[in-house]
């Protein structure tokens, strides 16, 4: 038996992330049976074989026991004895599995090969615990069908956005200077990491589709197929971002009108060729009529016409179109107070509910504006019962510190997924997309640590895990990540490294929120690159992101009574809660209301004092995080420790800059001094 080339852990100079070879120690030292047929079963076998080669265990494909671990497909006949005993009464689905331990044998049973792969990684997560005592049969199946990462990677280097739009981890792992990167070992290692946290779909190019990227659909399709080949053994399907204007841009047609017969034929033909080349191709991702991207509006058609055109072409192959709801007027006149960007997605899409084909998935950003550290949940999620929805999260930290700041995002995502749009008794966001899709914008690049900031790896891991099981506790997910990533290399003191990482990361999103834009008002970032403070940076621009601060007060009046009426896009009770000054949660107050600086929050503090207090506290917390990290120097790999330390220095600097600019700005506007007499420059 030849042992395949290692993928990932031994990739020269690249950090192993949550799959260091040691994570397989428990499996690699034991006797394992991998039972069943299919490509992914081969992957499972190879993973175990590689671990055994390192740790002295043994793996077989046919019964010749005894075994410590049996990984088997339920379809196999005859089922190995240990597996037959825990065979589930009902099917666990394509990706689900059962894990149990009886009489000294750990068993993973799955209906489909993908389930076996996910079951294997469950055993990896458990480590030695997988082989201790007895374990009653547990059934695991993903809450969402598609757990997808969108890469905003350009094939050509974009003059402003670079190789990866909003990428903070170096170049693309797929593309360099207009061409595919020849060596796909990095992509293979990525696929493996993603499978280990449950991701099963990737789109490989930016939603802003420029000229070269448009050709991925036609004469450059081979480049996409090569990536698909590498992802396939890990159960990951490839999707492609396409331009709505493709029939014109790469098809030579005079129009891209969705109701034009030649346009329809063009999409049908092109899509057929895609499936001839990549039979398990996932589908298209489309950003249309958004921030300058072409769309159906140019032809007087609506977004249902546009999305259905592509969906029709994909339908024979079970492909889907992810149609983004991020549609708004980015050429707004800042003087025009009647236009509210927060309203845009709902205003465009809610009236279309029921008109989309069933292989259209409307992809909705989690908040109504744009991935701010704090936004209410998008009202679109409750407004489209007859449409399949995907919720989109931003794993890449465009507005949350750009992978220079520690900002563990799982607590925010957990809040979003647990939010109940119809009130306490109703379904949660996770239920609305249940069986559907969770999409994240990837934070990965060719950086040796994958994510620029080594601790930002946790966001990628947590995205996958929450997409699989939205009810997981973010701190528990962090523990999983710590155990896999650091336990084997923690210089013997796992508990201390765990404490350090929790101290630095658990509350880091709220810390970030404290020292940046206050009370849900958003932005206040440097226009263009979006890093660091600039309170009025967007105030007089066409982008629709304003705070309206003057000498008396701050915030956006989005009420029905006196404002833009956005609160009316929510069903009760939220339409009432957000409308009411007294009922609105503090953290969203300035998203929904314009209030005087002396307004008293539910917390008892005034708005102005809250601004001062949180900004002083946030900057202090970053200093404390840095102190905790410095103290733990001996516990981590020295180069990783040094990289995080440098980044924490930058975070301290930047948080203080935020603190001082925001505090000074509001002190100068309001003239109200800090109640505690602290220095405001
Ligand atoms: O947040 C904004 C970003 C753009 C991005 C856009 C989108 C890919 O600033 O860089 O474009 O969102 O989501 O389409």
JSON list of C-alpha atoms in Angstrom, two decimals, residues 68 85 94 104 181 269 277 290 297 299 303 410 473 516 519 526 571 628 675:
[
{"chain": "A", "resi": 68, "resn": "UNK", "atom": "CA", "xyz": [-9.95, -0.19, 18.21]},
{"chain": "A", "resi": 85, "resn": "UNK", "atom": "CA", "xyz": [-24.43, -3.50, 16.81]},
{"chain": "A", "resi": 94, "resn": "UNK", "atom": "CA", "xyz": [-25.54, 11.93, 3.24]},
{"chain": "A", "resi": 104, "resn": "UNK", "atom": "CA", "xyz": [-13.53, -1.42, 23.62]},
{"chain": "A", "resi": 181, "resn": "UNK", "atom": "CA", "xyz": [-0.91, 29.14, -9.07]},
{"chain": "A", "resi": 269, "resn": "UNK", "atom": "CA", "xyz": [-25.08, 26.16, -23.55]},
{"chain": "A", "resi": 277, "resn": "UNK", "atom": "CA", "xyz": [-16.04, 19.65, -17.49]},
{"chain": "A", "resi": 290, "resn": "UNK", "atom": "CA", "xyz": [-24.67, 46.30, -6.80]},
{"chain": "A", "resi": 297, "resn": "UNK", "atom": "CA", "xyz": [-32.12, 46.62, -14.02]},
{"chain": "A", "resi": 299, "resn": "UNK", "atom": "CA", "xyz": [-32.96, 45.95, -19.20]},
{"chain": "A", "resi": 303, "resn": "UNK", "atom": "CA", "xyz": [-34.02, 40.40, -9.81]},
{"chain": "A", "resi": 410, "resn": "UNK", "atom": "CA", "xyz": [-18.14, 33.35, 16.85]},
{"chain": "A", "resi": 473, "resn": "UNK", "atom": "CA", "xyz": [-21.20, 27.58, 22.41]},
{"chain": "A", "resi": 516, "resn": "UNK", "atom": "CA", "xyz": [-14.85, 51.63, 17.63]},
{"chain": "A", "resi": 519, "resn": "UNK", "atom": "CA", "xyz": [-24.01, 51.93, 20.05]},
{"chain": "A", "resi": 526, "resn": "UNK", "atom": "CA", "xyz": [-11.15, 55.38, 7.01]},
{"chain": "A", "resi": 571, "resn": "UNK", "atom": "CA", "xyz": [-42.38, 41.78, 12.21]},
{"chain": "A", "resi": 628, "resn": "UNK", "atom": "CA", "xyz": [-1.68, 38.19, 29.09]},
{"chain": "A", "resi": 675, "resn": "UNK", "atom": "CA", "xyz": [-17.67, 62.60, 34.42]}
]
